[in-house]
Amino acid sequence: LEADVEDLCRVPGVGPVNSLGICLIKAVADRYLKTKVIERDVVNNPDDLVDYLNHSIGFKGREHFVGIFLDAKNRVLASEILFSGSLSASAVYPREVVIKALQHQAAAVIFAHNHPSGDVTPSASDKDITRKLLFALGVVGITVHEHLIVGSQGIYSFAAQGLMARFQKEFNETDDHGRG
């Protein structure tokens, strides 16, 4: 489903007409799952969110970092791929994330990224960027609810593992919210 039309045409028996049909199926499924997430309260419907993330970034060959921007009632305002990277890394810039969150007038954010290797264990840099994003967004009054890692071996939830609460506690304990 991630292949482009040219790649699909090289598969014996597929051809240009069938390749367009396959691409159309992927596009319709993406739209359906995104609509299902956007029309619901994401925080109370984690299964829909996981389905959407698995389908949208779970099987991509490069890392993609997604921001899901929420209003004050945790309804989805927007969902977009913020950064794309290589097989094993994606550069994430907190300043750019803050700008996007402010543009969407978000009250909260959920982050997710995929690990093409399938292993959902967070790296030290995954933990570091989550902490930086929580601090940067916290300074402007935007809450980070979650950071999920998606891979073929499942989903890793920073919140379920207690990391979001730990990072929030660190943020609350810093003098002047980390700016001084």
C-alpha positions as protocol buffer text, in pm:
chain_id: "A"
residue {
  index: 1
  type: LEU
  ca { x: 0 y: 0 z: 0 }
}
residue {
  index: 2
  type: GLU
  ca { x: 298 y: 233 z: 36 }
}
residue {
  index: 3
  type: ALA
  ca { x: 429 y: 167 z: -316 }
}
residue {
  index: 4
  type: ASP
  ca { x: 387 y: 431 z: -584 }
}
residue {
  index: 5
  type: VAL
  ca { x: 219 y: 371 z: -922 }
}
residue {
  index: 6
  type: GLU
  ca { x: 550 y: 307 z: -1105 }
}
residue {
  index: 7
  type: ASP
  ca { x: 655 y: 40 z: -852 }
}
residue {
  index: 8
  type: LEU
  ca { x: 315 y: -129 z: -867 }
}
residue {
  index: 9
  type: CYS
  ca { x: 324 y: -139 z: -1248 }
}
residue {
  index: 10
  type: ARG
  ca { x: 644 y: -347 z: -1228 }
}
residue {
  index: 11
  type: VAL
  ca { x: 457 y: -622 z: -1043 }
}
residue {
  index: 12
  type: PRO
  ca { x: 351 y: -892 z: -1291 }
}
residue {
  index: 13
  type: GLY
  ca { x: -25 y: -881 z: -1350 }
}
residue {
  index: 14
  type: VAL
  ca { x: -88 y: -548 z: -1180 }
}
residue {
  index: 15
  type: GLY
  ca { x: -49 y: -292 z: -1460 }
}
residue {
  index: 16
  type: PRO
  ca { x: -149 y: 76 z: -1462 }
}
residue {
  index: 17
  type: VAL
  ca { x: -523 y: 34 z: -1408 }
}
residue {
  index: 18
  type: ASN
  ca { x: -490 y: -198 z: -1109 }
}
residue {
  index: 19
  type: SER
  ca { x: -210 y: 12 z: -961 }
}
residue {
  index: 20
  type: LEU
  ca { x: -438 y: 317 z: -960 }
}
residue {
  index: 21
  type: GLY
  ca { x: -707 y: 108 z: -789 }
}
residue {
  index: 22
  type: ILE
  ca { x: -463 y: -3 z: -521 }
}
residue {
  index: 23
  type: CYS
  ca { x: -355 y: 358 z: -462 }
}
residue {
  index: 24
  type: LEU
  ca { x: -721 y: 460 z: -445 }
}
residue {
  index: 25
  type: ILE
  ca { x: -792 y: 196 z: -178 }
}
residue {
  index: 26
  type: LYS
  ca { x: -506 y: 335 z: 33 }
}
residue {
  index: 27
  type: ALA
  ca { x: -629 y: 693 z: -9 }
}
residue {
  index: 28
  type: VAL
  ca { x: -988 y: 603 z: 85 }
}
residue {
  index: 29
  type: ALA
  ca { x: -872 y: 405 z: 390 }
}
residue {
  index: 30
  type: ASP
  ca { x: -649 y: 695 z: 500 }
}
residue {
  index: 31
  type: ARG
  ca { x: -936 y: 941 z: 467 }
}
residue {
  index: 32
  type: TYR
  ca { x: -1180 y: 710 z: 650 }
}
residue {
  index: 33
  type: LEU
  ca { x: -947 y: 654 z: 945 }
}
residue {
  index: 34
  type: LYS
  ca { x: -852 y: 1021 z: 967 }
}
residue {
  index: 35
  type: THR
  ca { x: -1220 y: 1121 z: 963 }
}
residue {
  index: 36
  type: LYS
  ca { x: -1296 y: 861 z: 1230 }
}
residue {
  index: 37
  type: VAL
  ca { x: -1027 y: 1011 z: 1453 }
}
residue {
  index: 38
  type: ILE
  ca { x: -1117 y: 1373 z: 1382 }
}
residue {
  index: 39
  type: GLU
  ca { x: -1485 y: 1321 z: 1465 }
}
residue {
  index: 40
  type: ARG
  ca { x: -1410 y: 1163 z: 1801 }
}
residue {
  index: 41
  type: ASP
  ca { x: -1260 y: 1255 z: 2134 }
}
residue {
  index: 42
  type: VAL
  ca { x: -912 y: 1110 z: 2078 }
}
residue {
  index: 43
  type: VAL
  ca { x: -818 y: 1089 z: 2444 }
}
residue {
  index: 44
  type: ASN
  ca { x: -1118 y: 865 z: 2517 }
}
residue {
  index: 45
  type: ASN
  ca { x: -1084 y: 661 z: 2196 }
}
residue {
  index: 46
  type: PRO
  ca { x: -724 y: 537 z: 2190 }
}
residue {
  index: 47
  type: ASP
  ca { x: -812 y: 236 z: 1971 }
}
residue {
  index: 48
  type: ASP
  ca { x: -925 y: 464 z: 1687 }
}
residue {
  index: 49
  type: LEU
  ca { x: -608 y: 669 z: 1725 }
}
residue {
  index: 50
  type: VAL
  ca { x: -390 y: 356 z: 1715 }
}
residue {
  index: 51
  type: ASP
  ca { x: -574 y: 228 z: 1404 }
}
residue {
  index: 52
  type: TYR
  ca { x: -522 y: 562 z: 1233 }
}
residue {
  index: 53
  type: LEU
  ca { x: -151 y: 577 z: 1323 }
}
residue {
  index: 54
  type: ASN
  ca { x: -85 y: 216 z: 1226 }
}
residue {
  index: 55
  type: HIS
  ca { x: -242 y: 276 z: 888 }
}
residue {
  index: 56
  type: SER
  ca { x: -98 y: 621 z: 821 }
}
residue {
  index: 57
  type: ILE
  ca { x: 264 y: 577 z: 939 }
}
residue {
  index: 58
  type: GLY
  ca { x: 301 y: 226 z: 1081 }
}
residue {
  index: 59
  type: PHE
  ca { x: 449 y: 60 z: 776 }
}
residue {
  index: 60
  type: LYS
  ca { x: 642 y: 342 z: 614 }
}
residue {
  index: 61
  type: GLY
  ca { x: 1007 y: 280 z: 529 }
}
residue {
  index: 62
  type: ARG
  ca { x: 1124 y: 611 z: 676 }
}
residue {
  index: 63
  type: GLU
  ca { x: 1055 y: 773 z: 1010 }
}
residue {
  index: 64
  type: HIS
  ca { x: 764 y: 1016 z: 1018 }
}
residue {
  index: 65
  type: PHE
  ca { x: 679 y: 1240 z: 1314 }
}
residue {
  index: 66
  type: VAL
  ca { x: 311 y: 1327 z: 1349 }
}
residue {
  index: 67
  type: GLY
  ca { x: 140 y: 1598 z: 1551 }
}
residue {
  index: 68
  type: ILE
  ca { x: -226 y: 1562 z: 1643 }
}
residue {
  index: 69
  type: PHE
  ca { x: -351 y: 1900 z: 1758 }
}
residue {
  index: 70
  type: LEU
  ca { x: -642 y: 1911 z: 2004 }
}
residue {
  index: 71
  type: ASP
  ca { x: -879 y: 2178 z: 2129 }
}
residue {
  index: 72
  type: ALA
  ca { x: -961 y: 2235 z: 2496 }
}
residue {
  index: 73
  type: LYS
  ca { x: -1213 y: 1948 z: 2488 }
}
residue {
  index: 74
  type: ASN
  ca { x: -958 y: 1709 z: 2331 }
}
residue {
  index: 75
  type: ARG
  ca { x: -1126 y: 1712 z: 1992 }
}
residue {
  index: 76
  type: VAL
  ca { x: -890 y: 1688 z: 1698 }
}
residue {
  index: 77
  type: LEU
  ca { x: -827 y: 2017 z: 1521 }
}
residue {
  index: 78
  type: ALA
  ca { x: -570 y: 1877 z: 1280 }
}
residue {
  index: 79
  type: SER
  ca { x: -333 y: 1590 z: 1224 }
}
residue {
  index: 80
  type: GLU
  ca { x: -24 y: 1622 z: 1011 }
}
residue {
  index: 81
  type: ILE
  ca { x: 317 y: 1476 z: 946 }
}
residue {
  index: 82
  type: LEU
  ca { x: 549 y: 1741 z: 1084 }
}
residue {
  index: 83
  type: PHE
  ca { x: 885 y: 1584 z: 996 }
}
residue {
  index: 84
  type: SER
  ca { x: 1010 y: 1298 z: 780 }
}
residue {
  index: 85
  type: GLY
  ca { x: 1348 y: 1142 z: 812 }
}
residue {
  index: 86
  type: SER
  ca { x: 1558 y: 841 z: 730 }
}
residue {
  index: 87
  type: LEU
  ca { x: 1528 y: 473 z: 807 }
}
residue {
  index: 88
  type: SER
  ca { x: 1630 y: 528 z: 1167 }
}
residue {
  index: 89
  type: ALA
  ca { x: 1588 y: 895 z: 1254 }
}
residue {
  index: 90
  type: SER
  ca { x: 1382 y: 1206 z: 1201 }
}
residue {
  index: 91
  type: ALA
  ca { x: 1500 y: 1552 z: 1301 }
}
residue {
  index: 92
  type: VAL
  ca { x: 1233 y: 1722 z: 1512 }
}
residue {
  index: 93
  type: TYR
  ca { x: 1259 y: 2095 z: 1581 }
}
residue {
  index: 94
  type: PRO
  ca { x: 1065 y: 2214 z: 1889 }
}
residue {
  index: 95
  type: ARG
  ca { x: 1044 y: 2570 z: 1756 }
}
residue {
  index: 96
  type: GLU
  ca { x: 863 y: 2450 z: 1443 }
}
residue {
  index: 97
  type: VAL
  ca { x: 628 y: 2233 z: 1650 }
}
residue {
  index: 98
  type: VAL
  ca { x: 538 y: 2528 z: 1874 }
}
residue {
  index: 99
  type: ILE
  ca { x: 465 y: 2740 z: 1566 }
}
residue {
  index: 100
  type: LYS
  ca { x: 236 y: 2469 z: 1421 }
}
residue {
  index: 101
  type: ALA
  ca { x: 54 y: 2423 z: 1753 }
}
residue {
  index: 102
  type: LEU
  ca { x: -6 y: 2797 z: 1779 }
}
residue {
  index: 103
  type: GLN
  ca { x: -123 y: 2815 z: 1417 }
}
residue {
  index: 104
  type: HIS
  ca { x: -380 y: 2543 z: 1491 }
}
residue {
  index: 105
  type: GLN
  ca { x: -476 y: 2721 z: 1817 }
}
residue {
  index: 106
  type: ALA
  ca { x: -421 y: 2391 z: 1996 }
}
residue {
  index: 107
  type: ALA
  ca { x: -475 y: 2350 z: 2369 }
}
residue {
  index: 108
  type: ALA
  ca { x: -304 y: 2010 z: 2367 }
}
residue {
  index: 109
  type: VAL
  ca { x: -102 y: 1782 z: 2140 }
}
residue {
  index: 110
  type: ILE
  ca { x: -43 y: 1412 z: 2090 }
}
residue {
  index: 111
  type: PHE
  ca { x: 276 y: 1312 z: 1913 }
}
residue {
  index: 112
  type: ALA
  ca { x: 352 y: 990 z: 1733 }
}
residue {
  index: 113
  type: HIS
  ca { x: 627 y: 858 z: 1516 }
}
residue {
  index: 114
  type: ASN
  ca { x: 706 y: 528 z: 1354 }
}
residue {
  index: 115
  type: HIS
  ca { x: 1007 y: 301 z: 1385 }
}
residue {
  index: 116
  type: PRO
  ca { x: 1056 y: 132 z: 1047 }
}
residue {
  index: 117
  type: SER
  ca { x: 1261 y: -140 z: 1220 }
}
residue {
  index: 118
  type: GLY
  ca { x: 941 y: -249 z: 1395 }
}
residue {
  index: 119
  type: ASP
  ca { x: 1098 y: -225 z: 1741 }
}
residue {
  index: 120
  type: VAL
  ca { x: 897 y: 29 z: 1941 }
}
residue {
  index: 121
  type: THR
  ca { x: 1150 y: 70 z: 2221 }
}
residue {
  index: 122
  type: PRO
  ca { x: 1219 y: 443 z: 2258 }
}
residue {
  index: 123
  type: SER
  ca { x: 1573 y: 563 z: 2199 }
}
residue {
  index: 124
  type: ALA
  ca { x: 1746 y: 816 z: 2420 }
}
residue {
  index: 125
  type: SER
  ca { x: 1679 y: 1079 z: 2152 }
}
residue {
  index: 126
  type: ASP
  ca { x: 1307 y: 984 z: 2147 }
}
residue {
  index: 127
  type: LYS
  ca { x: 1292 y: 1052 z: 2521 }
}
residue {
  index: 128
  type: ASP
  ca { x: 1497 y: 1370 z: 2487 }
}
residue {
  index: 129
  type: ILE
  ca { x: 1278 y: 1522 z: 2213 }
}
residue {
  index: 130
  type: THR
  ca { x: 963 y: 1433 z: 2407 }
}
residue {
  index: 131
  type: ARG
  ca { x: 1098 y: 1616 z: 2711 }
}
residue {
  index: 132
  type: LYS
  ca { x: 1201 y: 1917 z: 2498 }
}
residue {
  index: 133
  type: LEU
  ca { x: 861 y: 1932 z: 2328 }
}
residue {
  index: 134
  type: LEU
  ca { x: 675 y: 1909 z: 2659 }
}
residue {
  index: 135
  type: PHE
  ca { x: 889 y: 2193 z: 2798 }
}
residue {
  index: 136
  type: ALA
  ca { x: 867 y: 2413 z: 2485 }
}
residue {
  index: 137
  type: LEU
  ca { x: 491 y: 2373 z: 2452 }
}
residue {
  index: 138
  type: GLY
  ca { x: 439 y: 2402 z: 2826 }
}
residue {
  index: 139
  type: VAL
  ca { x: 594 y: 2748 z: 2824 }
}
residue {
  index: 140
  type: VAL
  ca { x: 318 y: 2866 z: 2588 }
}
residue {
  index: 141
  type: GLY
  ca { x: 44 y: 2683 z: 2779 }
}
residue {
  index: 142
  type: ILE
  ca { x: -4 y: 2383 z: 2548 }
}
residue {
  index: 143
  type: THR
  ca { x: -27 y: 2039 z: 2708 }
}
residue {
  index: 144
  type: VAL
  ca { x: 144 y: 1733 z: 2562 }
}
residue {
  index: 145
  type: HIS
  ca { x: -82 y: 1437 z: 2642 }
}
residue {
  index: 146
  type: GLU
  ca { x: 111 y: 1159 z: 2478 }
}
residue {
  index: 147
  type: HIS
  ca { x: 391 y: 1045 z: 2252 }
}
residue {
  index: 148
  type: LEU
  ca { x: 336 y: 712 z: 2079 }
}
residue {
  index: 149
  type: ILE
  ca { x: 587 y: 502 z: 1887 }
}
residue {
  index: 150
  type: VAL
  ca { x: 432 y: 287 z: 1617 }
}
residue {
  index: 151
  type: GLY
  ca { x: 596 y: -25 z: 1474 }
}
residue {
  index: 152
  type: SER
  ca { x: 523 y: -375 z: 1355 }
}
residue {
  index: 153
  type: GLN
  ca { x: 582 y: -499 z: 1711 }
}
residue {
  index: 154
  type: GLY
  ca { x: 301 y: -281 z: 1849 }
}
residue {
  index: 155
  type: ILE
  ca { x: 273 y: 61 z: 2008 }
}
residue {
  index: 156
  type: TYR
  ca { x: 483 y: 219 z: 2282 }
}
residue {
  index: 157
  type: SER
  ca { x: 303 y: 478 z: 2495 }
}
residue {
  index: 158
  type: PHE
  ca { x: 514 y: 732 z: 2683 }
}
residue {
  index: 159
  type: ALA
  ca { x: 211 y: 811 z: 2901 }
}
residue {
  index: 160
  type: ALA
  ca { x: 137 y: 447 z: 2989 }
}
residue {
  index: 161
  type: GLN
  ca { x: 502 y: 400 z: 3087 }
}
residue {
  index: 162
  type: GLY
  ca { x: 489 y: 703 z: 3319 }
}
residue {
  index: 163
  type: LEU
  ca { x: 730 y: 914 z: 3115 }
}
residue {
  index: 164
  type: MET
  ca { x: 485 y: 1194 z: 3037 }
}
residue {
  index: 165
  type: ALA
  ca { x: 407 y: 1235 z: 3408 }
}
residue {
  index: 166
  type: ARG
  ca { x: 780 y: 1229 z: 3491 }
}
residue {
  index: 167
  type: PHE
  ca { x: 863 y: 1489 z: 3226 }
}
residue {
  index: 168
  type: GLN
  ca { x: 567 y: 1705 z: 3341 }
}
residue {
  index: 169
  type: LYS
  ca { x: 694 y: 1687 z: 3698 }
}
residue {
  index: 170
  type: GLU
  ca { x: 1042 y: 1794 z: 3580 }
}
residue {
  index: 171
  type: PHE
  ca { x: 886 y: 2083 z: 3391 }
}
residue {
  index: 172
  type: ASN
  ca { x: 684 y: 2192 z: 3695 }
}
residue {
  index: 173
  type: GLU
  ca { x: 993 y: 2179 z: 3915 }
}
residue {
  index: 174
  type: THR
  ca { x: 1217 y: 2387 z: 3687 }
}
residue {
  index: 175
  type: ASP
  ca { x: 1274 y: 2745 z: 3786 }
}
residue {
  index: 176
  type: ASP
  ca { x: 1072 y: 2977 z: 3560 }
}
residue {
  index: 177
  type: HIS
  ca { x: 966 y: 2675 z: 3348 }
}
residue {
  index: 178
  type: GLY
  ca { x: 1310 y: 2598 z: 3214 }
}
residue {
  index: 179
  type: ARG
  ca { x: 1394 y: 2945 z: 3087 }
}
residue {
  index: 180
  type: GLY
  ca { x: 1634 y: 3050 z: 3355 }
}
